[in-house]
CSV table of C-alpha atoms in Angstrom, one decimal:
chain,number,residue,atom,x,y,z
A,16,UNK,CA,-15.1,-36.6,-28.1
A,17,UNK,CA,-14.1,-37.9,-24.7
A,18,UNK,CA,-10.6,-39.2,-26.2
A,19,UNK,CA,-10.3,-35.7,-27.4
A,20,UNK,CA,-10.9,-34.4,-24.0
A,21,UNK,CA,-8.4,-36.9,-22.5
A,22,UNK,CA,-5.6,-35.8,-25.0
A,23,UNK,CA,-6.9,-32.1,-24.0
A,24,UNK,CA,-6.2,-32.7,-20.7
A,25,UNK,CA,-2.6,-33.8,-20.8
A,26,UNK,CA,-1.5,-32.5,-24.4
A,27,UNK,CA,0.8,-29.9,-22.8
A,28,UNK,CA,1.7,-32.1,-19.4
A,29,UNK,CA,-0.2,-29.4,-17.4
A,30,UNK,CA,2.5,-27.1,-17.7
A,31,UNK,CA,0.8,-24.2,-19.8
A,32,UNK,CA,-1.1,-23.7,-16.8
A,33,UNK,CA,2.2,-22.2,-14.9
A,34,UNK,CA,3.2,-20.2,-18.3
A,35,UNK,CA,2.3,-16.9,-16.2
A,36,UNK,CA,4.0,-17.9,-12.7
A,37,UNK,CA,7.4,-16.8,-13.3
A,38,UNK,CA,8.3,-13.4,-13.3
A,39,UNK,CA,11.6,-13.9,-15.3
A,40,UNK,CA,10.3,-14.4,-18.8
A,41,UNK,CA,13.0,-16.8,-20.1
A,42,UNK,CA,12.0,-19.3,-16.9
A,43,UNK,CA,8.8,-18.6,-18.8
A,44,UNK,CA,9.9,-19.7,-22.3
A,45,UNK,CA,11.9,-22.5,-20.9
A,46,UNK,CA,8.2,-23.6,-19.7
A,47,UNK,CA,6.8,-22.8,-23.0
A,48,UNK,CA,9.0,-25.1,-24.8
A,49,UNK,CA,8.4,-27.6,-22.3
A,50,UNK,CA,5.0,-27.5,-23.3
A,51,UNK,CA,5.7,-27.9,-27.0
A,52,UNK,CA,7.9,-31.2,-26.2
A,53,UNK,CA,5.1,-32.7,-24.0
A,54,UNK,CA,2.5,-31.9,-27.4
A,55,UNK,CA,4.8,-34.0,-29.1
A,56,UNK,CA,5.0,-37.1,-26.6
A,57,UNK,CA,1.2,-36.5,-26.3
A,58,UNK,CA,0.4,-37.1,-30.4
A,59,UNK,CA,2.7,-40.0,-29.9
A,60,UNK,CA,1.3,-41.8,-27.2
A,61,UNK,CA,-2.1,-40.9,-28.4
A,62,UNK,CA,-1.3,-42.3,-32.2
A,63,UNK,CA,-0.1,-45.6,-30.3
A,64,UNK,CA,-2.8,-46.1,-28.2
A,65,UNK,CA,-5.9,-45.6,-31.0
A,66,UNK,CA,-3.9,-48.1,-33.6
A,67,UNK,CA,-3.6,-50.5,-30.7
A,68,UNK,CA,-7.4,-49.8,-30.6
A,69,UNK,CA,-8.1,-50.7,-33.7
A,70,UNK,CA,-5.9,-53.6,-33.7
A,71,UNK,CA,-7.1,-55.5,-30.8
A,72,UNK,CA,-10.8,-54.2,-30.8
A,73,UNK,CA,-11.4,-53.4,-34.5
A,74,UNK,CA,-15.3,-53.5,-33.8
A,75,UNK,CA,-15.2,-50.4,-31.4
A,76,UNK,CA,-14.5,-48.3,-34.5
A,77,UNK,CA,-17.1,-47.8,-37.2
A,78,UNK,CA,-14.9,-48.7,-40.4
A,79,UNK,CA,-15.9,-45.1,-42.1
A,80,UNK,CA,-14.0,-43.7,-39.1
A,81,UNK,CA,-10.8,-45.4,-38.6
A,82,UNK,CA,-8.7,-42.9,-40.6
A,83,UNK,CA,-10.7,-40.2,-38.8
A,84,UNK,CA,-9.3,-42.0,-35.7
A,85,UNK,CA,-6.3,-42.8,-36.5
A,86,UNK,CA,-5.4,-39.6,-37.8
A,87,UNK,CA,-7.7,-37.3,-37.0
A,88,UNK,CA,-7.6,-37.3,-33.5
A,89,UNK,CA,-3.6,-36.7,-32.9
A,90,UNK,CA,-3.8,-33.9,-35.2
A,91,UNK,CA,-6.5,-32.5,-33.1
A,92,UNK,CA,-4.5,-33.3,-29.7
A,93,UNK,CA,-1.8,-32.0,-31.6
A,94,UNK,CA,-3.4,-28.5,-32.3
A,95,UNK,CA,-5.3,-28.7,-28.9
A,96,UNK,CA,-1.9,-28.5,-27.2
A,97,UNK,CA,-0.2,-25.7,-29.1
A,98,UNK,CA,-3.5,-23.5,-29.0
A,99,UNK,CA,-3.6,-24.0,-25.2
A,100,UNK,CA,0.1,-23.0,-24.8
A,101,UNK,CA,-0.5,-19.8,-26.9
A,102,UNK,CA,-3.6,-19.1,-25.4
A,103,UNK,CA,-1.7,-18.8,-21.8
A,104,UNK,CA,1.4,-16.6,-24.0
A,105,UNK,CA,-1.0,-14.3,-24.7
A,106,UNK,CA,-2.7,-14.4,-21.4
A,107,UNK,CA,1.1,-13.8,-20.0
A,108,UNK,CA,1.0,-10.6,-22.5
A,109,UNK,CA,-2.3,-9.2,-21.0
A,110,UNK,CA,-3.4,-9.4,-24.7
A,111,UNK,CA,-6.9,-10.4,-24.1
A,112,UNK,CA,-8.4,-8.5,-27.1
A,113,UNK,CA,-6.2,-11.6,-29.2
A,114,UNK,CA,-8.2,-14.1,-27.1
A,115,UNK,CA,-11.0,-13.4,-27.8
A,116,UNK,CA,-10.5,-12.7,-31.4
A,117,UNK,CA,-9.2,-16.4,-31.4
A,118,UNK,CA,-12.8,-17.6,-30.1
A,119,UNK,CA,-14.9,-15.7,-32.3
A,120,UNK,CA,-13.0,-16.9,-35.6
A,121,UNK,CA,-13.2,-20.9,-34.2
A,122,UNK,CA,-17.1,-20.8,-33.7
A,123,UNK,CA,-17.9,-18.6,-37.3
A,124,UNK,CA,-15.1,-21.1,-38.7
A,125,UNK,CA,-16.4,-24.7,-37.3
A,126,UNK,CA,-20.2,-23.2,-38.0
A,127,UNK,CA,-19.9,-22.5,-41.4
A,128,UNK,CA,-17.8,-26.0,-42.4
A,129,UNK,CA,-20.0,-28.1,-39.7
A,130,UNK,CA,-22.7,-26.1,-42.3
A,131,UNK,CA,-21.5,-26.8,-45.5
A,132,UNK,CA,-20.1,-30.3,-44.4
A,133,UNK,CA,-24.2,-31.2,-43.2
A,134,UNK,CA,-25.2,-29.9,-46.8
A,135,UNK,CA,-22.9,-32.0,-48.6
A,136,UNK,CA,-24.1,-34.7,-46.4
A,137,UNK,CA,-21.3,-35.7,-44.2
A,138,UNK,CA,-22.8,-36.0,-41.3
A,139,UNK,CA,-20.9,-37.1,-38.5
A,140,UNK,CA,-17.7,-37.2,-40.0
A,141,UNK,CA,-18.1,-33.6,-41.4
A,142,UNK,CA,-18.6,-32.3,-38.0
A,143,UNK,CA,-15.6,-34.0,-36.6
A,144,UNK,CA,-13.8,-32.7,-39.5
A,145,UNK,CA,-15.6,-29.2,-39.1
A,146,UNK,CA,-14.5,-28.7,-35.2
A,147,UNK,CA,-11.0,-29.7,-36.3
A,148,UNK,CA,-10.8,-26.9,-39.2
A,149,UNK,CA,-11.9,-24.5,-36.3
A,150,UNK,CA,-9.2,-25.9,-33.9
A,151,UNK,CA,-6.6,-24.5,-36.9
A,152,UNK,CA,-8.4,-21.5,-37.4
A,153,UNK,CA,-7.9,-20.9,-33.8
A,154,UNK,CA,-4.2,-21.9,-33.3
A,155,UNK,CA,-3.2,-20.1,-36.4
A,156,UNK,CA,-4.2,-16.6,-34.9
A,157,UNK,CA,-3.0,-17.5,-31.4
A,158,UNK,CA,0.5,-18.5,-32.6
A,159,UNK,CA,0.3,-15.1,-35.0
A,160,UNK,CA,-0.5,-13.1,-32.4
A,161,UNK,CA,1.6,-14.3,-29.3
A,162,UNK,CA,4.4,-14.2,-32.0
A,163,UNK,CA,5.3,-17.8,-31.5
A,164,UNK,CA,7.0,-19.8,-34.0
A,165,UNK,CA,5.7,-23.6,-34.7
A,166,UNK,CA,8.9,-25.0,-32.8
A,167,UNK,CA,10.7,-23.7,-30.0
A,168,UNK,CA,13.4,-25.5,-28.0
A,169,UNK,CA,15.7,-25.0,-24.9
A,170,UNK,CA,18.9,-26.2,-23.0
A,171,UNK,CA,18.9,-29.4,-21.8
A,172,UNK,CA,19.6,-27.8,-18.4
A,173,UNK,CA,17.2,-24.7,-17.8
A,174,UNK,CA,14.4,-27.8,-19.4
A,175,UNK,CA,15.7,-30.3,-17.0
A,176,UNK,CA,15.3,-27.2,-13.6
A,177,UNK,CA,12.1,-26.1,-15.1
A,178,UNK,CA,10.4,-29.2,-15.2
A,179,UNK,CA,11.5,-30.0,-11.5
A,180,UNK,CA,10.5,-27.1,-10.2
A,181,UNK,CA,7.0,-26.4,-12.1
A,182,UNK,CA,6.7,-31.1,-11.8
A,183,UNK,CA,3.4,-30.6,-9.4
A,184,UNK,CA,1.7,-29.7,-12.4
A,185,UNK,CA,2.6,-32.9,-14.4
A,186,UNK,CA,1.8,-34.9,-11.7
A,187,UNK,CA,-0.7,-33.7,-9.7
A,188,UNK,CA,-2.5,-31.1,-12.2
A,189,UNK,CA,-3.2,-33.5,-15.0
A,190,UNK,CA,-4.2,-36.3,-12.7
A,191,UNK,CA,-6.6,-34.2,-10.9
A,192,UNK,CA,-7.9,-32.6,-14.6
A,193,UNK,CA,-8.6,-36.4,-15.4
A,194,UNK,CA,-10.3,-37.4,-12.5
A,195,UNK,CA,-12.6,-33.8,-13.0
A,196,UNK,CA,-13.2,-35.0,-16.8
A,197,UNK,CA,-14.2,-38.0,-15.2
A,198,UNK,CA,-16.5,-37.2,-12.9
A,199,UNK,CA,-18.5,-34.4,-14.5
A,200,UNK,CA,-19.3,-36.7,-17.4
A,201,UNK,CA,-19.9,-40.5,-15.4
A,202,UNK,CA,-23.7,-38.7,-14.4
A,203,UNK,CA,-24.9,-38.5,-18.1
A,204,UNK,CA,-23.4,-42.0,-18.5
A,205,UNK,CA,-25.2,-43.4,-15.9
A,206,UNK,CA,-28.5,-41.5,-15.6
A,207,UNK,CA,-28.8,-42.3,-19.6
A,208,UNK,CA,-27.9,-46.0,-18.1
A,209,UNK,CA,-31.0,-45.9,-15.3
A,210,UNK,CA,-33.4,-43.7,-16.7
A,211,UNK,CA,-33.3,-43.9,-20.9
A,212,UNK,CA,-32.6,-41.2,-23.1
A,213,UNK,CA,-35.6,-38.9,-22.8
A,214,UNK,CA,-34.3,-38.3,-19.3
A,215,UNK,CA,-31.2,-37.8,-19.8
A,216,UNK,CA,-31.9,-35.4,-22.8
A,217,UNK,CA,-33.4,-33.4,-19.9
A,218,UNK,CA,-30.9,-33.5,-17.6
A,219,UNK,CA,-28.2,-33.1,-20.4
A,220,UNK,CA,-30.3,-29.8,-21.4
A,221,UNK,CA,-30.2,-28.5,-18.4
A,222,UNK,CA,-26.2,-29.1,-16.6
A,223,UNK,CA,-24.5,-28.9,-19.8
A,224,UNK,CA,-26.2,-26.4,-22.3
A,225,UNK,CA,-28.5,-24.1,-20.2
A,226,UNK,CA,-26.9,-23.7,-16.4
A,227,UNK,CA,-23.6,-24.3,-18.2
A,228,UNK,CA,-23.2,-21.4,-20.5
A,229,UNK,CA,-22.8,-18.9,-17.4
A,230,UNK,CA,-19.4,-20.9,-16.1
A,231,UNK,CA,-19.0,-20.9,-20.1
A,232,UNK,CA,-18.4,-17.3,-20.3
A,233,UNK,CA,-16.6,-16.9,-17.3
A,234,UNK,CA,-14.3,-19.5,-18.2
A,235,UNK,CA,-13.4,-17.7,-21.6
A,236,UNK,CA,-13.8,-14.0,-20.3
A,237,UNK,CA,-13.0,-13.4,-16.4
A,238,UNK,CA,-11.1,-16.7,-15.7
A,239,UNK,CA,-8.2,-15.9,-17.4
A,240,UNK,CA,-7.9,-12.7,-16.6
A,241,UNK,CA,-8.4,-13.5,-13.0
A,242,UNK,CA,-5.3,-15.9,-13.1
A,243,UNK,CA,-3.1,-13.1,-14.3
A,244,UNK,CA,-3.8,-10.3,-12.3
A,245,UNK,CA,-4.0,-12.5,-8.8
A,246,UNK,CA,-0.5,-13.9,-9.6
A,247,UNK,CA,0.7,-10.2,-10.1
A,248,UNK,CA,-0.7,-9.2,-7.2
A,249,UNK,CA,0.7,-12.6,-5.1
A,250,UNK,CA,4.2,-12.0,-6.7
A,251,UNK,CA,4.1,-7.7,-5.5
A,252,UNK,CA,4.4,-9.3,-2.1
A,253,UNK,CA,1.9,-6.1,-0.9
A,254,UNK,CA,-1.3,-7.5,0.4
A,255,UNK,CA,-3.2,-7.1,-2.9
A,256,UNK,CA,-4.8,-10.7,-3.3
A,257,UNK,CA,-6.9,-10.3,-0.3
A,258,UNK,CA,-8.6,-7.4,-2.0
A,259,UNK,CA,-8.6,-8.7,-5.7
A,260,UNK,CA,-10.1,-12.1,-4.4
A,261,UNK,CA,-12.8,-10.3,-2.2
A,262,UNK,CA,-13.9,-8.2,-4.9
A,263,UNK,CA,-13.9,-10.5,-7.9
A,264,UNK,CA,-15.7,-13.2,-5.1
A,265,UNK,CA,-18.5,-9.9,-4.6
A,266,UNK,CA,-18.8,-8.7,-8.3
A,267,UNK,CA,-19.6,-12.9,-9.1
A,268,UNK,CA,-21.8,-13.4,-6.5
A,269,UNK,CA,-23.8,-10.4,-7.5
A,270,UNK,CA,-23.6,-11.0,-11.8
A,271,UNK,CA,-25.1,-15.1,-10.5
A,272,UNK,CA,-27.4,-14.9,-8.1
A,273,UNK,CA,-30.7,-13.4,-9.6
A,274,UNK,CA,-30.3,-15.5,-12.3
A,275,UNK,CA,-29.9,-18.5,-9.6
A,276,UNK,CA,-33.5,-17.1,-7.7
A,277,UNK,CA,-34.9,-16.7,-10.9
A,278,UNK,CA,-34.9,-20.7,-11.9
A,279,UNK,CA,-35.4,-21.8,-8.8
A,280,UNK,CA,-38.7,-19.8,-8.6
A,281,UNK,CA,-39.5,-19.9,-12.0
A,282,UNK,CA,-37.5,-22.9,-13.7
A,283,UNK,CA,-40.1,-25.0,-15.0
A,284,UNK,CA,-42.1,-22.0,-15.9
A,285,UNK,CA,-39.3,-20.8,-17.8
A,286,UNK,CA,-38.0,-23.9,-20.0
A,287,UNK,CA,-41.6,-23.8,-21.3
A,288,UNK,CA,-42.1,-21.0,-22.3
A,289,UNK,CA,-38.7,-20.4,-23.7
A,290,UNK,CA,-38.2,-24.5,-25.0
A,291,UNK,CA,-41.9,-25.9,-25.2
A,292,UNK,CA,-44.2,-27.8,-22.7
A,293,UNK,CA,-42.2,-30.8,-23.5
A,294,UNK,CA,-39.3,-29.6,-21.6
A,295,UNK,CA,-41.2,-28.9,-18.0
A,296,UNK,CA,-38.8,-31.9,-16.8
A,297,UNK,CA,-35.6,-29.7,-17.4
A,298,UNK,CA,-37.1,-27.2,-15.6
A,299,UNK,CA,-37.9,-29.1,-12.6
A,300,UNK,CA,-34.4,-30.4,-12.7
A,301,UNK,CA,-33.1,-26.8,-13.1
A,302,UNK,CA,-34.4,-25.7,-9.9
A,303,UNK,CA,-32.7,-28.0,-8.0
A,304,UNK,CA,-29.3,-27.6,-9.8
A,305,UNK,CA,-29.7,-23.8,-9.7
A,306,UNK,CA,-27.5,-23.4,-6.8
A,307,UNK,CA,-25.1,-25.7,-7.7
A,308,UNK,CA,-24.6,-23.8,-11.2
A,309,UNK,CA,-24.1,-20.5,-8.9
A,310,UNK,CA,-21.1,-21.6,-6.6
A,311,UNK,CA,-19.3,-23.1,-9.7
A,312,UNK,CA,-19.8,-19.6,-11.7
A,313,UNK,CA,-17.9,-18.2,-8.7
A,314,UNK,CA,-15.5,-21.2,-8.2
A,315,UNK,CA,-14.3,-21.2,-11.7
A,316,UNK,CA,-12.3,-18.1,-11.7
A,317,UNK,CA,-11.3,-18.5,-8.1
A,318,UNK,CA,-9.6,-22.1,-8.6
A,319,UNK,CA,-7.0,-20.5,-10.3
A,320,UNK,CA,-5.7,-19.8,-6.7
A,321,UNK,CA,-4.9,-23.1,-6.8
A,322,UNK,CA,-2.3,-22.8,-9.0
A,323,UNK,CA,-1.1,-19.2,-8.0
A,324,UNK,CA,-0.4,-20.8,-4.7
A,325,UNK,CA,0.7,-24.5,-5.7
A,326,UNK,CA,-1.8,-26.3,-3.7
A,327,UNK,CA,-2.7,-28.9,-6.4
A,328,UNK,CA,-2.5,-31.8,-3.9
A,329,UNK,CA,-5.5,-30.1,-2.6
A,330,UNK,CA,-6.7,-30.1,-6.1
A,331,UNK,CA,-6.1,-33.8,-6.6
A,332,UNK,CA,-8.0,-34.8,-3.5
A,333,UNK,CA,-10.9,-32.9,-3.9
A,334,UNK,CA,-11.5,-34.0,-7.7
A,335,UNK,CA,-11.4,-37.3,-6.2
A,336,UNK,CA,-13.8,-37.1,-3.5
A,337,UNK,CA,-16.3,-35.4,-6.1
A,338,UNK,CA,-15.4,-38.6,-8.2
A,339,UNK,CA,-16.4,-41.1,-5.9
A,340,UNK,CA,-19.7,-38.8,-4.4
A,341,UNK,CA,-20.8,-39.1,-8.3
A,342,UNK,CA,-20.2,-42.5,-8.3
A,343,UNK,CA,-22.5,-42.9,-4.9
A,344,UNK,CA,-25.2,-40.8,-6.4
A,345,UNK,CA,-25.4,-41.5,-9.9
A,346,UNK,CA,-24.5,-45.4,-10.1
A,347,UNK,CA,-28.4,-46.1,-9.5
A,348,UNK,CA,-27.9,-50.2,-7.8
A,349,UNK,CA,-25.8,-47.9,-4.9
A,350,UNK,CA,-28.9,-45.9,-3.8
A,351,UNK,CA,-31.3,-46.8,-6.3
A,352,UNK,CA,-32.7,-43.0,-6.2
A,353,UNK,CA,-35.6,-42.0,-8.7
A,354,UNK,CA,-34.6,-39.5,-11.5
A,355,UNK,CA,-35.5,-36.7,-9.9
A,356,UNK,CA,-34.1,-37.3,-6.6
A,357,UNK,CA,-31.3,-38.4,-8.3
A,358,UNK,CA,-31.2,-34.5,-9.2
A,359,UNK,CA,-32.1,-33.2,-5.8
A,360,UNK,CA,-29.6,-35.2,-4.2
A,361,UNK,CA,-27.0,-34.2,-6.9
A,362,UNK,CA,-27.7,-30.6,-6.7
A,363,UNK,CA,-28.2,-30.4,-2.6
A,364,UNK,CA,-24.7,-32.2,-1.8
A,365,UNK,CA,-23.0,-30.8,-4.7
A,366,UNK,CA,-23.5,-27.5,-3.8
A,367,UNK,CA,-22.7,-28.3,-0.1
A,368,UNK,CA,-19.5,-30.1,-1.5
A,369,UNK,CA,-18.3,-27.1,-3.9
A,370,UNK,CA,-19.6,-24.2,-1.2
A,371,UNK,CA,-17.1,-25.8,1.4
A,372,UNK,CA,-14.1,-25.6,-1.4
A,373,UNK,CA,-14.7,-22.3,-2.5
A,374,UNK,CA,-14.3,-21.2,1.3
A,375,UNK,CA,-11.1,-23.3,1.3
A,376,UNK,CA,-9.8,-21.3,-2.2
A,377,UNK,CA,-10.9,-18.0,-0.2
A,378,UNK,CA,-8.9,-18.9,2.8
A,379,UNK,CA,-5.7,-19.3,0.1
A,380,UNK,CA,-5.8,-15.3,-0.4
A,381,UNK,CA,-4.1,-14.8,2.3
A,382,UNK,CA,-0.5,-14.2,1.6
């Protein structure tokens, strides 16, 4: 799963984040088809580096999984890349009834095989297998409805001037998506590391199932919409993102903080009587990350300022300093911390760290 992420990450180069920046819509199919090339340079690279994988460290891979591996993954980096590009198509086309018709068809899809593939007794393997089938479903209906054809191409010239111009988000945008990857996944590593797995399945519960699923649904339902409209609104040149970005800032402020109050009042009191008394840990850790999950429910939409504006050397740096406070809190010989302030210190500085760049992204709405 995290080499999936990886090939996520950089399947399209970064550049079906800027699909919706240009207002000439051949500039935008010129960056479309950059996309597709970089899908194909992706499966490549990613196809070389897993055989070298299994020919230099053979015993990193379970032997029932190499051909999962070695072709399984591409193919999923593969689909990954052109769902992503059709995904931002269709968020170009305002067709967000498509998107989300897209979602609903890869979760009943990857259910029902991860399902069937448990009862048949595949176990792992099936639900590898499962996800992928879902990853078609989902591509299939994106490319169908953004009435995109499998391959697209373009001059050598209007590729060559589109990649120079829209380069930032090669260079800068996938780098800094790595380095995020990175560094919101090193604190299960090393808290499962320090404190053993019962711990961890707490603190797992909590940041990436429970106080996740808000920033979940923003991500999927608001973000993208967001993105769109506050580029229209930078491109009409008539002081319309300083509204839009107030508002959108008020109207998630006000969906995420009574949850927020809610846990951190009530969050072990909560996780037991929703989860069981054997999950009080969670909620003591949930009142401490509470705040944290609010100001990234809010920062998630808003980042896409980032890219509106082209400020993703900002980007870059911050994703790094969060890398290295991660390392600093969560690599336990550093400050050899207890579990739980581990969490306090986590959520405390975190918040701090992500409140100060949310005021930077609200600063960028100024035209």
């Amino acid at each position: 799963m995290a080499l999936m992420m990886i090939g996520k990450a950089i399947s399209n180069g970064g550049f079906h984040v800027c699909l919706m920046l240009p207002e000439n819509p051949d500039k935008a199919r010129t960056l479309l088809s950059l996309c597709y090339k970089f899908n194909y340079i992706t499966v490549l690279v990613s196809s070389l580096a897993i055989m070298g994988l299994i020919y230099f460290a053979p015993t990193l891979i379970p032997s029932n999984q190499i051909l999962l591996f070695l072709f399984g993954l591409p193919l999923s980096i593969f689909i990954e890349g052109k769902s992503q590009s059709a995904h931002s198509w269709l968020n170009r086309q305002q067709n967000y009834t498509a998107m989300s018709k897209g979602v609903v068809a890869q979760t009943m899809v990857t259910v029902a095989f991860q399902l069937l593939f448990g009862f048949i007794g595949l176990e792992l393997n099936g639900m590898i297998v499962a996800t992928i089938i879902g990853q078609i479903a989902i591509m299939i209906l994106y490319l169908k409805y953004a009435e995109l054809s499998f391959f697209i191409s373009d001059t050598k010239e209007r590729t060559k001037a589109a990649f120079k111009e829209y380069r930032s988000f090669l260079t800068l945008g996938v780098s800094g998506n790595l380095i995020n990857n990175a560094s919101n996944n090193l604190p299960f590593v090393f808290f499962l590391g320090a404190f053993g797995e019962s711990l961890n399945g707490h603190f797992t519960m909590v940041q990436q199932k429970v106080l996740a699923a808000p920033i979940n649904l923003v991500s999927s339902a608001v973000s993208p919409v967001f993105f769109k409209e506050a580029n229209k609104a930078h491109l009409s040149h008539e002081d319309k993102l300083p509204k839009l970005v107030f508002n959108v800032n008020a109207i998630m402020w006000t969906m995420i903080t009574p949850a927020a109050i809610l846990i951190m009042i009530w969050g072990p009191e909560i996780f037991t009587f929703v989860f069981g008394e054997q999950w009080l840990t969670a909620g003591e850790y949930a009142r401490w990350l509470a705040p944290l999950m609010a100001v990234r429910f809010v920062n998630h939409p808003m980042s896409y300022l980032i890219d509106v504006k082209k400020k993703l050397s900002a980007q870059l740096y911050y994703n790094i300093f969060l890398l290295i406070c991660t390392f600093i809190i969560f690599y336990r010989p550093i400050l050899g911390l207890d579990d739980f302030t581990t969490i306090k210190v986590f959520g405390v500085s975190f918040f701090i760290i992500q409140s100060c760049f949310l005021a930077y992204l609200y600063n960028l709405r100024k035209d």
